[in-house]
Amino acid sequence: PGLYDNEKKYVIPFVVSASFMFACGAAFCYYVVIPLGFTFLVNFGGQLFTALPSIGEYVGFFTKLLIGFGISFELPVITFFLAKIGLVDDKMLKDYFRYAVVVIFIFAAIVTPPDVISQILIALPLIGLYGISIIVAKKAGKSDEDEQDSDTNSDADDE
C-alpha cells in the first residue's frame, strides 16, 4: 500500500528473482563448493596430520559459506535496481571490471578459510555474476531509454 504504481510493478519480480538467485547461490555452494572445499581442507595436511573438525566447526563452516553464497548471488538483482535508478550502467561496470576482479578476490580471501582453493571457488562465480550484472545493467538501461522514448512520443502525440 505504501508504494507508487510504478514501484509496485517491480515488487513481485524482485521477490521472485531475489529468492531464485539466493537459492541458486545456496545450491551452488551445497553441491559444488562445500564438497570440494571440505575435501580439500580435510586432505590438506596429507600424511603430516589429520584434520578432525568438530560438528560445531563443520556447521559453522557450512552455514557461513551457504549464506555467503546465497547473498553474493544477489549481485545481478542489486545491479538491476542500481541501473534502474541510474547509479550504474553497463559502461561503468565494464570500465571497472579489473578493479572488481581485485575486490572480488580480496573479498573471497577474507570470507574463506586460508586456502587458495576455497578462495577461487568463491571468486570465479562472483566474477561470472559480475559479467551477468553487466548484461542486466545494459538491459535495465535500455528499458529505461525505451520508457523515456515512449513518454516523449506520447507527450508529442498529446500536443
Tab-separated table of C-alpha atoms in Angstrom, residues 20-36 65-70 73 121-122 125:
chain	number	residue	atom	x	y	z
A	20	PHE	CA	15.663	-17.641	-7.017
A	21	MET	CA	19.176	-16.178	-7.048
A	22	PHE	CA	19.641	-16.851	-3.313
A	23	ALA	CA	18.524	-20.458	-3.860
A	24	CYS	CA	20.919	-20.778	-6.826
A	25	GLY	CA	23.794	-19.486	-4.710
A	26	ALA	CA	22.956	-21.820	-1.839
A	27	ALA	CA	22.595	-24.782	-4.227
A	28	PHE	CA	25.914	-23.998	-5.925
A	29	CYS	CA	27.560	-23.843	-2.531
A	30	TYR	CA	25.916	-27.051	-1.310
A	31	TYR	CA	26.627	-29.148	-4.394
A	32	VAL	CA	29.959	-27.726	-5.586
A	33	VAL	CA	31.821	-25.597	-3.062
A	34	ILE	CA	31.161	-27.496	0.173
A	35	PRO	CA	32.182	-30.933	-1.160
A	36	LEU	CA	35.294	-29.628	-2.927
A	65	LEU	CA	29.535	-20.464	3.093
A	66	LEU	CA	25.868	-21.219	2.376
A	67	ILE	CA	24.632	-17.801	3.484
A	68	GLY	CA	27.606	-16.036	1.890
A	69	PHE	CA	26.984	-17.659	-1.478
A	70	GLY	CA	23.255	-17.002	-1.251
A	73	PHE	CA	24.363	-14.430	-5.895
A	121	LEU	CA	35.700	-21.406	-5.658
A	122	ILE	CA	34.140	-18.202	-4.350
A	125	PRO	CA	31.352	-17.493	-9.649
